[in-house]
Amino acid sequence: MEKGKGLARRWAIELAETSALSSSSSQFSGIPDPPGYNISLHDQDDSTIAGQKKDAEAAWKSQKAWEVAQAPFKNLVMMGFMMWMAGSTVHLFSIGITFSALWQPISALKGVGKVFEPYKDKRVDTLAPKLLFIALNLAGLGLGVWKLNTLGLLPTHPSDWVSSLSPAPEVEFSGGGLLIN
Amino acid sequence: MASRFCLGLLLLLLHSFISLAVYEDQIGLADWHQRYIGKTKQAIFHSHKTGRKRVVVSTEENAIASLDLRTGDIFWRHIFGENDSVNQVDIALGKYVITLSSEGSILRAWNLPDGQLVWESVLQFSAPSRSLLYVPTNIGMEKDSLIFAFGGGWLHAVSSIDGEKVWKKEFPAESLDIQQVFQQDHSDIIYAVGFLDSSHFVVYHISVKSGDVLKDSMSSLPNGFYGSMVLVSGGILVALDASRSTLFSINFAGSSMSIHEKYIADIVPKCSGTAEIVPSKLTGLFTLRIGACMVLFKVNNGGHIEIANTFSYPTIISDSISTTEGNQAFVVVQHAKKSVQITVKFVNDLINDALKEIVELEPHRGNVQKVFINNYVRTDRSNGFRVLLVMEDHSLILVQQGKIVWNREDGLASIIDSTTSELPIEKDGVSVAKVEHSLFEWLKGHMLKLKGSLLLATPDDIATIQEMRLKSSEKTKMIRDHNGFRMLIIVLTKAGKVFALHTGDGRVVWSLLLPSLCISKGCEYPSVLKLKLWKVPHHHAMDESPSVLAVIKCGHGFHESGVFFIIDSHTGKVRISQKLSHSILQVIPLPFTDSTEQRLHLVIDSNFDAHLYPRTAGTIDIFSREISNIYWYSVDSVEGIIKGHSLQSKCKSDMEDGYCFNTKELWSIIFPAHSEKLAAIATRKSNEVVHTQAKVIADQDVMYKYISKNLLFVATVAPKAAGEIGSVTPEEARLVAYLIDTVTGRILHRVTHQGAQGPVNAVVSENWVVYHYFNLRAHRYEMSVIEIYDQSRAGNKDIMKLVLGNHNLTSPISSYSRPEVAVKSQSYFFTHSVKVMTVTTTARGITSKQLLIGTIADQILALDKRYLDPRRTATPTQSEREEGIIPLTDSLPIIPQSYVTHSLQVEGLRGITTIPAKLESTTLVFAYGLDLFFTRIAPSRTYDSLTEDFNYVLLLITIVALVVAILVTWVLSEKKELRDKWR
């Protein structure tokens, strides 16, 4: 993906055209194109090229949006691996990992609008990718919280609520001891 | 997984080896150690030879010591066992110190220069008697020089070279009371004189060589004898008759005894009162105390008694010594208001004074109680005299040429109670110059330290650094510090003297002698009892100084009344002194203070009535509001009865007294005398702070501690097994431990250890008890721990309820609700026997605890409470390991590094007190016995402060360097950016 970035536009247009046209042609005639026939070669200088371009861009955007939405999944896997590596005892490494695991989804969720802004289009439905993105990030957050819990850092036990509870006052007082003499 | 395991193990290792050890160069930074010997009984000078001049003293604390005559420092010192009191001490052959101890049954010789034991002889003992030691003065280097020791009814002749018993002779002690053993003019006869059936006077002539009785002569007197007799000269003894009205002089030197008698009233008409012979060794003289008179009598060779001089009572007369000219000199010490008059006289010239000096003494030293004299030859060949004074406060003073050469505060060897007080807070307006000076010093010091830490310091520098650390002015200031390390330790000694010691260096800030003040209050024979905190100002009374309460009892009887002294802790001035109208059986500080922050105290008298102090209207209001919740208990260790009482309004005996309250017995626990004998009791410290009531155990579960201030631990042993270890078989021995609620008298827990016996030492803290005893079956000492948990609260495990605060954990507890308790306990072997045991206390009770164990070697061992955890198992689970539970072993480890006293010994260790510092991690420890020792320890290391040797300058330099680096790189980057823009 990274490698083809410079050529992305041309490559994207081509793919969009073929797919759009091939599908429309098959819709119009109901007959599949003959083998070796390529409509794109004929429509190179079509007047509808501008509209097609817009279409293509929208398709590219939506695809891109989906890609972005799926990106946290990889993160999730990596986090999971690192968490497993960190172990379940509380020390600097595990705490650092856990907090980054918590912080990443949260910061990602905060910037949800921004992440999908480049792909905003009237014709592109970004809601679904957004939802996927949010869901994946929430899953990441959940993983972080689960890790926090396994580290024992979540107040889910009675001990977390009473460990600093001062002793109850006593009603009675009694003093004394050995008698002098 | 492997990494997890490794990390877990690492954590465990970090937990388990918290070392307390100090480095060699840290000794003396936070700790101090003072050595004392106690009140001097006998002093022998050794100053004839060139070389070190010294005085050998034996003391009432069963110690002998050799002191430097120039400085009063201890050359060497030996402390005999508790039951091995020193009876007599002398110097033989000019190189051995001979001691007779244990009622005359053990004779030892110590090398004079270094105090090494040369030999020891255990003498035969049949019945307790007077113990006497006679070392012939003339013994030179001849081989068979003998020492004569009398004790336990036996006279022994012992070779002074190797302690071999040459001969022994029994004098049946039932009827015979041997009073003197002496030799006359280097003859071959030893005289043993005494009373037979208290109406006959006996003289035995004993052969020095064989111990055979060559001759015994007896004479009877119908009136009998009173007290002891004194040997006036070689052949003349003086005694008092039973009616104490007639003096007898007995001349037995010749072939027959001749007795002269004199009515005291005839020769001393001015003085009235009962007469008493003052024991002394004055050649040709003796002293008689008659009421308020001290009368010096002269006895001539014919046994004729005549009066020589009369002094008023508090006059002390020393034994006589022979001077170089062959004269006999003695010293008379007379008291003036603020000074003493020291007069040296020669026996043959009683009218003129050889020396007369007036020495000013501080009023807190009291009267002179004993005096010892020593002479030296001045450069002009005249006689000079040194006088050693033993004072009422047990201190020791050497006076020479009218000046005090040195003094030793040996009263501090017999501390009976201690408490602490805060120092005054820092006042505003510290001078600038002082700050600047200290800033310069501070910088200089830190530069040196920096050099040291960068390994650039020369040996000289290192020495300077070490000295600076030791003599830091910071620790000896007389103001409060943030960490709470600087405090005053206020101690009460057996002599009735109150001392305030600074925790920084252990110096005496002030001292006050109470008995002299008691006598002015009409309290005849004061005996000291207790020291309590009277007033600790906190909030609104910050500018007032704190005060302590010293309780003194007049006399030793059951119904004797007492005196209260309220002493300002900062200045040592008596604020209030009050003679009580009732007796004192118990002094109970209550957990209430009045509007001026004075603590309320209850004093229980012998009628079991309670008296409230301080007597103000405010206190009665506070008290009457709380009276229904105040109880008290009494433990009678002789009868084996523990009783609980409640308070009711108004005394029956004195209805007028609004501060007197009647008490009613509520419950009693009686230990049957034939099966149980009270061995030890222990309670929680009243000022102990507990951080939390919950104990979090493995898997995040919770147990609720049973925390009650009204918990009493009682240990009883079988009466047969109350004696020494090994006196009974394991079948006969038994130890029963009780946990008793002192409000209701409920026995919370009872456990029996079969085959165990005392001595029992116990310590109670938070919800646990640790006690130490001897296990006869295993032939080893054992320590047991009992932890008590509150089962009635165990159900509080619903998180929602806890989150919403919907629980009963903070509601007040009443003992009458009879909370259900669960007990966990475990026992371990312990190598040492224990003298005292206590536990560390910290300001908020968060820091983990350590037991401080005073071992038989007079050292203090710090033992983590984690070793005494009843939840220890042989194979703890992973989560238990993470919690810090140590795998169970059958004995408790003794880690040499965890001796708090490092290389020092606190001789005769009697008590350890722990004082919380303001810093949560740190506890101040004060141990007393014959010696004093103070240090501060951090059971979980100092997690809340930087260490003393932290290098601030290095930190400062690092910060400055970083800031400079940031600035430089910033400038460079700006320049580069500008250049890039121009391109």
GROMACS .gro file of C-alpha atoms in nm, chain B residues 739-960:
model
  222
  920LEU     CA    1  -0.685  -1.251   7.526
  921ILE     CA    2  -0.923  -1.056   7.744
  922ASP     CA    3  -1.153  -0.767   7.667
  923THR     CA    4  -1.104  -0.536   7.964
  924VAL     CA    5  -1.443  -0.369   7.934
  925THR     CA    6  -1.658  -0.676   7.962
  926GLY     CA    7  -1.409  -0.926   8.095
  927ARG     CA    8  -1.480  -1.154   7.804
  928ILE     CA    9  -1.207  -1.400   7.718
  929LEU     CA   10  -1.173  -1.363   7.345
  930HIS     CA   11  -0.926  -1.645   7.304
  931ARG     CA   12  -0.742  -1.893   7.517
  932VAL     CA   13  -0.463  -2.124   7.411
  933THR     CA   14  -0.256  -2.370   7.609
  934HIS     CA   15   0.104  -2.457   7.527
  935GLN     CA   16   0.187  -2.786   7.693
  936GLY     CA   17   0.544  -2.825   7.805
  937ALA     CA   18   0.615  -2.455   7.788
  938GLN     CA   19   0.735  -2.230   8.064
  939GLY     CA   20   0.842  -1.874   8.126
  940PRO     CA   21   0.994  -1.625   8.130
  941VAL     CA   22   0.725  -1.485   7.907
  942ASN     CA   23   0.772  -1.166   7.711
  943ALA     CA   24   0.482  -1.034   7.510
  944VAL     CA   25   0.399  -0.745   7.284
  945VAL     CA   26   0.054  -0.642   7.160
  946SER     CA   27   0.003  -0.422   6.858
  947GLU     CA   28  -0.284  -0.362   6.617
  948ASN     CA   29  -0.466  -0.695   6.607
  949TRP     CA   30  -0.182  -0.926   6.699
  950VAL     CA   31   0.014  -1.053   6.995
  951VAL     CA   32   0.363  -1.197   6.983
  952TYR     CA   33   0.498  -1.376   7.288
  953HIS     CA   34   0.819  -1.551   7.369
  954TYR     CA   35   0.863  -1.846   7.606
  955PHE     CA   36   1.064  -2.163   7.652
  956ASN     CA   37   0.957  -2.494   7.507
  957LEU     CA   38   1.076  -2.771   7.738
  958ARG     CA   39   1.001  -3.051   7.494
  959ALA     CA   40   1.209  -2.902   7.217
  960HIS     CA   41   1.464  -2.750   7.457
  961ARG     CA   42   1.441  -2.429   7.267
  962TYR     CA   43   1.289  -2.087   7.296
  963GLU     CA   44   0.975  -2.033   7.100
  964MET     CA   45   0.781  -1.736   6.973
  965SER     CA   46   0.412  -1.748   6.899
  966VAL     CA   47   0.191  -1.507   6.716
  967ILE     CA   48  -0.184  -1.470   6.750
  968GLU     CA   49  -0.377  -1.255   6.506
  969ILE     CA   50  -0.738  -1.169   6.579
  970TYR     CA   51  -0.993  -1.098   6.309
  971ASP     CA   52  -1.342  -0.964   6.343
  972GLN     CA   53  -1.583  -1.216   6.198
  973SER     CA   54  -1.887  -0.996   6.247
  974ARG     CA   55  -1.760  -0.763   5.976
  975ALA     CA   56  -1.635  -1.031   5.742
  976GLY     CA   57  -1.957  -1.013   5.542
  977ASN     CA   58  -1.879  -0.666   5.414
  978LYS     CA   59  -1.781  -0.783   5.067
  979ASP     CA   60  -2.049  -0.636   4.840
  980ILE     CA   61  -1.872  -0.384   4.621
  981MET     CA   62  -2.182  -0.183   4.541
  982LYS     CA   63  -2.250  -0.133   4.908
  983LEU     CA   64  -1.891  -0.035   4.971
  984VAL     CA   65  -1.893   0.208   4.677
  985LEU     CA   66  -2.207   0.373   4.802
  986GLY     CA   67  -2.077   0.378   5.158
  987ASN     CA   68  -2.366   0.161   5.265
  988HIS     CA   69  -2.177  -0.043   5.527
  989ASN     CA   70  -2.125  -0.056   5.900
  990LEU     CA   71  -1.746  -0.052   5.897
  991THR     CA   72  -1.704   0.300   6.031
  992SER     CA   73  -1.980   0.292   6.289
  993PRO     CA   74  -1.852   0.289   6.649
  994ILE     CA   75  -1.795  -0.050   6.808
  995SER     CA   76  -1.906  -0.144   7.153
  996SER     CA   77  -1.751  -0.432   7.342
  997TYR     CA   78  -2.100  -0.521   7.461
  998SER     CA   79  -2.200  -0.610   7.106
  999ARG     CA   80  -1.976  -0.912   7.160
 1000PRO     CA   81  -1.819  -0.921   6.817
 1001GLU     CA   82  -1.740  -1.266   6.692
 1002VAL     CA   83  -1.368  -1.313   6.649
 1003ALA     CA   84  -1.156  -1.554   6.452
 1004VAL     CA   85  -0.801  -1.626   6.553
 1005LYS     CA   86  -0.501  -1.738   6.354
 1006SER     CA   87  -0.183  -1.841   6.526
 1007GLN     CA   88   0.153  -1.999   6.459
 1008SER     CA   89   0.467  -2.078   6.656
 1009TYR     CA   90   0.833  -2.070   6.562
 1010PHE     CA   91   1.159  -2.153   6.728
 1011PHE     CA   92   1.380  -1.864   6.820
 1012THR     CA   93   1.747  -1.895   6.910
 1013HIS     CA   94   1.783  -1.621   7.168
 1014SER     CA   95   1.636  -1.567   7.507
 1015VAL     CA   96   1.469  -1.233   7.533
 1016LYS     CA   97   1.504  -0.957   7.790
 1017VAL     CA   98   1.255  -0.710   7.653
 1018MET     CA   99   1.043  -0.693   7.345
 1019THR     CA  100   0.864  -0.408   7.175
 1020VAL     CA  101   0.736  -0.306   6.836
 1021THR     CA  102   0.806  -0.009   6.612
 1022THR     CA  103   0.547   0.265   6.594
 1023THR     CA  104   0.510   0.517   6.316
 1024ALA     CA  105   0.313   0.837   6.283
 1025ARG     CA  106   0.030   0.695   6.074
 1026GLY     CA  107   0.076   0.323   6.110
 1027ILE     CA  108   0.124   0.262   5.738
 1028THR     CA  109   0.483   0.140   5.746
 1029SER     CA  110   0.526  -0.229   5.809
 1030LYS     CA  111   0.623  -0.320   6.162
 1031GLN     CA  112   0.930  -0.470   6.316
 1032LEU     CA  113   0.970  -0.635   6.650
 1033LEU     CA  114   1.259  -0.499   6.852
 1034ILE     CA  115   1.399  -0.776   7.064
 1035GLY     CA  116   1.641  -0.708   7.345
 1036THR     CA  117   1.862  -1.016   7.346
 1037ILE     CA  118   2.050  -1.167   7.634
 1038ALA     CA  119   2.369  -1.019   7.491
 1039ASP     CA  120   2.215  -0.674   7.550
 1040GLN     CA  121   2.172  -0.602   7.185
 1041ILE     CA  122   1.858  -0.507   6.999
 1042LEU     CA  123   1.750  -0.724   6.711
 1043ALA     CA  124   1.496  -0.598   6.460
 1044LEU     CA  125   1.276  -0.878   6.331
 1045ASP     CA  126   1.023  -0.816   6.057
 1046LYS     CA  127   0.667  -0.889   6.160
 1047ARG     CA  128   0.632  -1.069   5.826
 1048TYR     CA  129   0.826  -1.358   5.975
 1049LEU     CA  130   0.560  -1.385   6.241
 1050ASP     CA  131   0.263  -1.416   6.011
 1051PRO     CA  132   0.024  -1.701   6.092
 1052ARG     CA  133  -0.063  -1.729   5.726
 1053ARG     CA  134   0.283  -1.854   5.638
 1054THR     CA  135   0.283  -2.197   5.477
 1055ALA     CA  136   0.563  -2.420   5.363
 1056THR     CA  137   0.470  -2.374   5.001
 1057PRO     CA  138   0.293  -2.045   4.944
 1058THR     CA  139   0.100  -2.005   4.621
 1059GLN     CA  140   0.204  -1.760   4.355
 1060SER     CA  141  -0.041  -1.497   4.472
 1061GLU     CA  142   0.066  -1.543   4.832
 1062ARG     CA  143   0.426  -1.501   4.728
 1063GLU     CA  144   0.335  -1.180   4.552
 1064GLU     CA  145   0.163  -1.065   4.867
 1065GLY     CA  146   0.494  -1.108   5.047
 1066ILE     CA  147   0.433  -1.423   5.247
 1067ILE     CA  148   0.758  -1.593   5.334
 1068PRO     CA  149   0.771  -1.974   5.306
 1069LEU     CA  150   0.732  -2.130   5.650
 1070THR     CA  151   1.043  -2.238   5.833
 1071ASP     CA  152   1.051  -2.389   6.179
 1072SER     CA  153   1.274  -2.119   6.324
 1073LEU     CA  154   1.293  -1.746   6.287
 1074PRO     CA  155   1.602  -1.621   6.106
 1075ILE     CA  156   1.849  -1.397   6.283
 1076ILE     CA  157   2.014  -1.178   6.025
 1077PRO     CA  158   2.332  -1.028   6.169
 1078GLN     CA  159   2.281  -0.705   5.975
 1079SER     CA  160   1.949  -0.644   6.144
 1080TYR     CA  161   2.096  -0.566   6.483
 1081VAL     CA  162   1.984  -0.212   6.551
 1082THR     CA  163   2.266  -0.165   6.799
 1083HIS     CA  164   2.525  -0.275   6.538
 1084SER     CA  165   2.848  -0.335   6.732
 1085LEU     CA  166   2.736  -0.177   7.057
 1086GLN     CA  167   2.582  -0.326   7.367
 1087VAL     CA  168   2.324  -0.166   7.590
 1088GLU     CA  169   2.449  -0.324   7.911
 1089GLY     CA  170   2.180  -0.429   8.154
 1090LEU     CA  171   1.906  -0.366   7.898
 1091ARG     CA  172   1.576  -0.305   8.077
 1092GLY     CA  173   1.353  -0.122   7.836
 1093ILE     CA  174   1.309  -0.017   7.476
 1094THR     CA  175   1.072   0.260   7.380
 1095THR     CA  176   0.977   0.349   7.028
 1096ILE     CA  177   0.870   0.698   6.935
 1097PRO     CA  178   0.712   0.778   6.599
 1098ALA     CA  179   0.889   1.049   6.404
 1099LYS     CA  180   0.686   1.283   6.188
 1100LEU     CA  181   0.826   1.106   5.885
 1101GLU     CA  182   0.603   0.805   5.834
 1102SER     CA  183   0.886   0.570   5.746
 1103THR     CA  184   1.089   0.634   6.058
 1104THR     CA  185   1.074   0.527   6.419
 1105LEU     CA  186   1.296   0.661   6.693
 1106VAL     CA  187   1.425   0.394   6.926
 1107PHE     CA  188   1.545   0.463   7.277
 1108ALA     CA  189   1.685   0.175   7.478
 1109TYR     CA  190   1.791   0.201   7.837
 1110GLY     CA  191   1.957  -0.015   8.093
 1111LEU     CA  192   2.289   0.066   8.246
 1112ASP     CA  193   2.370   0.223   7.912
 1113LEU     CA  194   2.157   0.445   7.699
 1114PHE     CA  195   2.120   0.395   7.327
 1115PHE     CA  196   1.926   0.596   7.077
 1116THR     CA  197   1.886   0.550   6.706
 1117ARG     CA  198   1.628   0.584   6.438
 1118ILE     CA  199   1.521   0.301   6.216
 1119ALA     CA  200   1.309   0.272   5.907
 1120PRO     CA  201   1.145  -0.072   5.894
 1121SER     CA  202   1.064  -0.038   5.524
 1122ARG     CA  203   1.358   0.188   5.447
 1123THR     CA  204   1.326   0.563   5.410
 1124TYR     CA  205   1.085   0.566   5.119
 1125ASP     CA  206   0.968   0.918   5.196
 1126SER     CA  207   1.290   1.112   5.216
 1127LEU     CA  208   1.629   1.145   5.057
 1128THR     CA  209   1.911   0.997   5.252
 1129GLU     CA  210   2.137   1.214   5.459
 1130ASP     CA  211   2.427   1.178   5.220
 1131PHE     CA  212   2.225   1.276   4.916
 1132ASN     CA  213   2.439   1.509   4.708
 1133TYR     CA  214   2.234   1.820   4.646
 1134VAL     CA  215   2.519   1.999   4.474
 1135LEU     CA  216   2.555   1.722   4.220
 1136LEU     CA  217   2.184   1.750   4.149
 1137LEU     CA  218   2.211   2.126   4.124
 1138ILE     CA  219   2.505   2.104   3.885
 1139THR     CA  220   2.323   1.852   3.671
 1140ILE     CA  221   2.019   2.078   3.648
 1141VAL     CA  222   2.226   2.382   3.565
   0.00000   0.00000   0.00000
